[in-house]
CSV table of C-alpha atoms and ligand atoms in Angstrom, one decimal:
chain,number,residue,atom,x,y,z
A,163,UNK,CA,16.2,18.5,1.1
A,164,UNK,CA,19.2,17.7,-0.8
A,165,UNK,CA,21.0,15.5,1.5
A,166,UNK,CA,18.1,14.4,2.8
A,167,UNK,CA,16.8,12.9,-1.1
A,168,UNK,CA,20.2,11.6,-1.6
A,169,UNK,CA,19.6,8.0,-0.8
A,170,UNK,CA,16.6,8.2,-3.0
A,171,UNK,CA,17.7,9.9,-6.1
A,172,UNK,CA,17.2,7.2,-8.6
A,173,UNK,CA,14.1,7.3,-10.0
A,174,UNK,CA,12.0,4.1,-10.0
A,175,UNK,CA,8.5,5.6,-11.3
A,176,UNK,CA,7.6,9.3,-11.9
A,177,UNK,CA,4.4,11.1,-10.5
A,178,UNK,CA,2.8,11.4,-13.7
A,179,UNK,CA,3.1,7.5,-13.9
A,180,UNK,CA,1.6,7.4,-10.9
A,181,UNK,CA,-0.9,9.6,-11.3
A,182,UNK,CA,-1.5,8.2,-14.5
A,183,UNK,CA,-1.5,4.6,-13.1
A,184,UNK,CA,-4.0,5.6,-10.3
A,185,UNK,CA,-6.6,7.1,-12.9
A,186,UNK,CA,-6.4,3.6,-14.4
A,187,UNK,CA,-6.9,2.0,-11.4
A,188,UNK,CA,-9.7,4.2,-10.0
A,189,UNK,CA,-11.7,3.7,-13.5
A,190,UNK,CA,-11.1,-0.3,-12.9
A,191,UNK,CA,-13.1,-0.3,-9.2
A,192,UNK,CA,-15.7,2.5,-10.3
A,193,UNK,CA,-16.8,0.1,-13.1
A,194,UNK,CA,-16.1,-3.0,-10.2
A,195,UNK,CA,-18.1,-1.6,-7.6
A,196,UNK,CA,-20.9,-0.1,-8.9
A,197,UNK,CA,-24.3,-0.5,-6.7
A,198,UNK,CA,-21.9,-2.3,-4.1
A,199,UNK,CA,-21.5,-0.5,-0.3
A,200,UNK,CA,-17.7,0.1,-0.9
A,201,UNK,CA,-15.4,0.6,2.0
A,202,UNK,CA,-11.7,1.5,1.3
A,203,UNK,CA,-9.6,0.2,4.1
A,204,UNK,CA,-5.9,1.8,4.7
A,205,UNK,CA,-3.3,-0.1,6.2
A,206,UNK,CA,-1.2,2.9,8.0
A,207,UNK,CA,1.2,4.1,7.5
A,208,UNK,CA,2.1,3.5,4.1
A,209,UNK,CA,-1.0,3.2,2.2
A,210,UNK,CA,-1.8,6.9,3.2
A,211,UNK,CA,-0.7,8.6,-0.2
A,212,UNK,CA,-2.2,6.0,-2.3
A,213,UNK,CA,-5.7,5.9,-0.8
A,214,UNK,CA,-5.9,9.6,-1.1
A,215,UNK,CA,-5.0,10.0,-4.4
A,216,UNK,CA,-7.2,6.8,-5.2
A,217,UNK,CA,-10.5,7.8,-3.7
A,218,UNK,CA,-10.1,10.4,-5.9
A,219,UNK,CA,-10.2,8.6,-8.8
A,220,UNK,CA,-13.3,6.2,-8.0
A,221,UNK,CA,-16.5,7.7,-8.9
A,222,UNK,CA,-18.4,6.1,-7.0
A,223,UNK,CA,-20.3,6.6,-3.1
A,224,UNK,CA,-18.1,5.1,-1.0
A,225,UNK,CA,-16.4,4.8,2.7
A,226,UNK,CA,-12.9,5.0,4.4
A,227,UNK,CA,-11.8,3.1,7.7
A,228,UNK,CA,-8.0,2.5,8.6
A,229,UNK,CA,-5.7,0.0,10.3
A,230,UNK,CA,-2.4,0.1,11.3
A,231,UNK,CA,-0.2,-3.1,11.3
A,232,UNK,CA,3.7,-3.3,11.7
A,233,UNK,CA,5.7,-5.8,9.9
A,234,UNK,CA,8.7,-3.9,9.8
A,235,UNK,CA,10.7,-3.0,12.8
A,236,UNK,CA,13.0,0.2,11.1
A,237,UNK,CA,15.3,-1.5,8.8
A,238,UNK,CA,14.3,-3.4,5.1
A,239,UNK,CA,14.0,-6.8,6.1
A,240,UNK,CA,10.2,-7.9,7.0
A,241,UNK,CA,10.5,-9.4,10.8
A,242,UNK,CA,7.8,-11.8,10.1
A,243,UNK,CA,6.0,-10.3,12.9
A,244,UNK,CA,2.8,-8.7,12.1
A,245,UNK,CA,1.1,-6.7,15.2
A,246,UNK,CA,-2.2,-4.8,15.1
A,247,UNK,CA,-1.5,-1.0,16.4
A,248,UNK,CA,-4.7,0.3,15.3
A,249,UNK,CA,-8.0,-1.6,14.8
A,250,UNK,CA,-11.0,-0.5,12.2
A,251,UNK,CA,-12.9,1.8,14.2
A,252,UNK,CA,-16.3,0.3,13.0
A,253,UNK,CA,-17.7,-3.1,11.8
A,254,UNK,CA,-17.7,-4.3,8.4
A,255,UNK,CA,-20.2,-6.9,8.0
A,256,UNK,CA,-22.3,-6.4,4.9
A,257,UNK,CA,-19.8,-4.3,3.1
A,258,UNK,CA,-17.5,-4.6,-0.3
A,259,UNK,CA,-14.3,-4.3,1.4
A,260,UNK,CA,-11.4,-3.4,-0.6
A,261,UNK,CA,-7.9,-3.8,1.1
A,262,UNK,CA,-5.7,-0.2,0.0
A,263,UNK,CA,-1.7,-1.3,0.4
A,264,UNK,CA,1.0,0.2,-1.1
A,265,UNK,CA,3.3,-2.9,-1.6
A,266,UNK,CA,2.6,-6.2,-1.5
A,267,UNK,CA,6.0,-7.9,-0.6
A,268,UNK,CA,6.6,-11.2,1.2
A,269,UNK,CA,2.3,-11.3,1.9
A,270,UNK,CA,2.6,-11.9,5.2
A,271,UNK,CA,1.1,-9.1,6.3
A,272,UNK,CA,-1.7,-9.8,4.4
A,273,UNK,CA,-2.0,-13.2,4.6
A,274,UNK,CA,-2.7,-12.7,8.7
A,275,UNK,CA,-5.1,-9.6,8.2
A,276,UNK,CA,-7.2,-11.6,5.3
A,277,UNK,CA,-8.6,-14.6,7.4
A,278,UNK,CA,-9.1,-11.7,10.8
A,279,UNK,CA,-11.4,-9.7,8.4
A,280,UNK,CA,-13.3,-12.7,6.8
A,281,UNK,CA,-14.3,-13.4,10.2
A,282,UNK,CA,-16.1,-10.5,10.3
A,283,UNK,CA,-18.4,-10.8,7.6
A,284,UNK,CA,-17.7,-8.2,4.9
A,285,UNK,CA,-19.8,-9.1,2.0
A,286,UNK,CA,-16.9,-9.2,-0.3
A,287,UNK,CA,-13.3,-8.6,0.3
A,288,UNK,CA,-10.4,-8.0,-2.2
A,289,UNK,CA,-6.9,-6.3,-2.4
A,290,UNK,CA,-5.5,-3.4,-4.4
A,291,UNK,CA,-1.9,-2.7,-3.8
A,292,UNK,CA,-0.2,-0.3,-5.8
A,293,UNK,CA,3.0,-2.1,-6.0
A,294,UNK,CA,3.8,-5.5,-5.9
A,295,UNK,CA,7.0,-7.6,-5.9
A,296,UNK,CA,5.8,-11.1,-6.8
A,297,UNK,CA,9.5,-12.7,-6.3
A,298,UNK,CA,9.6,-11.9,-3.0
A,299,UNK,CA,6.7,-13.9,-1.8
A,300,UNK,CA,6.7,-16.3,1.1
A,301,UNK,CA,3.2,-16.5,1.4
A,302,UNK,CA,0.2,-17.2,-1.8
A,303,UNK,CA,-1.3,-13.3,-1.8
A,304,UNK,CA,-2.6,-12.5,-4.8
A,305,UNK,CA,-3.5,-8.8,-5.3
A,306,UNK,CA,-6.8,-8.5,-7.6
A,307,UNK,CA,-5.6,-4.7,-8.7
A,308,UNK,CA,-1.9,-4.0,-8.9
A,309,UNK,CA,-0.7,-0.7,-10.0
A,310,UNK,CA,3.5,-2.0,-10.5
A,311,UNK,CA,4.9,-4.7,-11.0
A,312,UNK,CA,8.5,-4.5,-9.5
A,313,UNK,CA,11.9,-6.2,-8.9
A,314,UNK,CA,13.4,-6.5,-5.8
A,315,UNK,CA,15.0,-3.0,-4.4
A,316,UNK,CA,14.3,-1.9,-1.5
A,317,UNK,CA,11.8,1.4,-2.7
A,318,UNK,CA,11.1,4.3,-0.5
A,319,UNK,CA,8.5,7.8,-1.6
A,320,UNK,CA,4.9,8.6,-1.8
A,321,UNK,CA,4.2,6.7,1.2
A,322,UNK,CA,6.8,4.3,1.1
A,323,UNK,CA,9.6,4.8,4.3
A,324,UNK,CA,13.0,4.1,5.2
A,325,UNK,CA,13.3,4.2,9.2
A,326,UNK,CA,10.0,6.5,9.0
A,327,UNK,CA,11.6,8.9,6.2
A,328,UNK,CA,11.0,9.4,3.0
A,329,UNK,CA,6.8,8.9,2.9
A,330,UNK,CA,6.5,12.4,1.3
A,331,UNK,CA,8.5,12.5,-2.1
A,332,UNK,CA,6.5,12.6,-4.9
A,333,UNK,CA,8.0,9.7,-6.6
A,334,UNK,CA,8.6,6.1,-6.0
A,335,UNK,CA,12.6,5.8,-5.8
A,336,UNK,CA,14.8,3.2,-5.1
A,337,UNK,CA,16.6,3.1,-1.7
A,338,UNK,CA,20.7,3.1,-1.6
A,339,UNK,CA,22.9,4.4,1.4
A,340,UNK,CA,25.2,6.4,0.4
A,341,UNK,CA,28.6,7.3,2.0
A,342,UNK,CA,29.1,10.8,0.8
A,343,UNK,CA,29.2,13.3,3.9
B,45,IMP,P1,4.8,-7.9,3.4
B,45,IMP,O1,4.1,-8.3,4.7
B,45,IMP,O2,6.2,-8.4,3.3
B,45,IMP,O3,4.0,-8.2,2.1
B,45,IMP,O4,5.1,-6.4,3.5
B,45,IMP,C1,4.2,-5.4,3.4
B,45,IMP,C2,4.7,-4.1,4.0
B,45,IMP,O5,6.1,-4.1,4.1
B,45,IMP,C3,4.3,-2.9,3.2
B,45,IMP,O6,3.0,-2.5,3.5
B,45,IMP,C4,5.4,-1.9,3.5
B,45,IMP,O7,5.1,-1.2,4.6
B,45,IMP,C5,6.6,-2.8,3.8
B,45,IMP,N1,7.5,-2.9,2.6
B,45,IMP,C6,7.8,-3.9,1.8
B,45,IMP,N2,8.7,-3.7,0.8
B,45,IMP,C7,9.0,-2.4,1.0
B,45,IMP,C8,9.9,-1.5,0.3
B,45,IMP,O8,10.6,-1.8,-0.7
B,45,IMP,N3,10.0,-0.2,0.8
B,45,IMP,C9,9.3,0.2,1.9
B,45,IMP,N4,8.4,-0.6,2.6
B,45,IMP,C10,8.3,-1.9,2.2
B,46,MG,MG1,6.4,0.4,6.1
């Protein structure tokens, strides 16, 4: 674990400040959504950690459904290509929708996957990402809950990837290659 954590080792946010940040966050929507049809949508892979600890913290009746969209093909620059790998598996018209994502970078993921899911119908639709790096944006997303604010490292842990590694730390840390052998 050791050499694997060593690109990682400085410490961006803790896991009490995220679990501490999530119980915020969780209190926000359950006082949001109350008497609303809620539906929690996860965009894979990332998101995965988040949603589960937030769904937790919303105290409310509510519904799960996940996409999976790639932006990124293995490295830290976003391609600008945004493919759909994995549709919803059901329809959404009538429901509260409420986009999960763990960062909300350059927006263009999201600013293709807002205008697909309008089109369906949902009776409301909004975004809570749990981090967000507002000076990277090329595209006007706005997030309606944000966990983080954060500069511009490239960040890997509890969710987060380099190259598909690094999604289960417990913490979000920032990402530096070293070249210790
Ligand atoms: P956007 O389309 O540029 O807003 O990028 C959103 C997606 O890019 C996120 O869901 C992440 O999967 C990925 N991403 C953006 N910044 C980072 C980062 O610092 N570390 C890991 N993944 C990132
Ligand atoms: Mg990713």
């Amino acid at each position: 674990m050791s050499e694997y954590t060593r690109n990682a080792e400085e410490i961006l946010i803790t896991k009490e400040q995220l679990s501490e940040k999530i119980k915020q966050l969780g209190a926000d929507i359950t006082k949001d959504y109350k008497d609303k049809k809620l539906l929690l949508i996860s965009i894979l892979k990332g998101s995965v950690v988040f949603l589960a600890d937030l769904m937790r913290e919303i105290r409310l009746p509510l519904e799960i459904d996940f996409m999976c969209i790639s932006s990124y093909q293995n490295s830290t620059q976003s391609s600008g290509n945004v493919k759909i790998l994995k549709d919803l598996s059901r329809d959404i018209k009538g429901f509260d929708v409420l986009i999960v994502e763990d960062i909300l970078d350059t927006g263009l993921t999201l600013s293709y996957l807002i205008p697909m899911l309008l089109d369906r119908k949902p009776e409301s639709l909004k975004i809570c990402t749990l981090l967000d790096k507002p000076s990277r944006r090329r595209v006007p997303v706005q997030a309606d809950y944000a966990g983080f604010r954060i500069d511009d490292s490239f960040i890997v842990g509890y969710g987060l990837d380099y190259a598909e590694h690094y999604r289960n730390l417990d913490y979000i840390g920032i990402y530096k290659e070293s070249n210790e052998r």
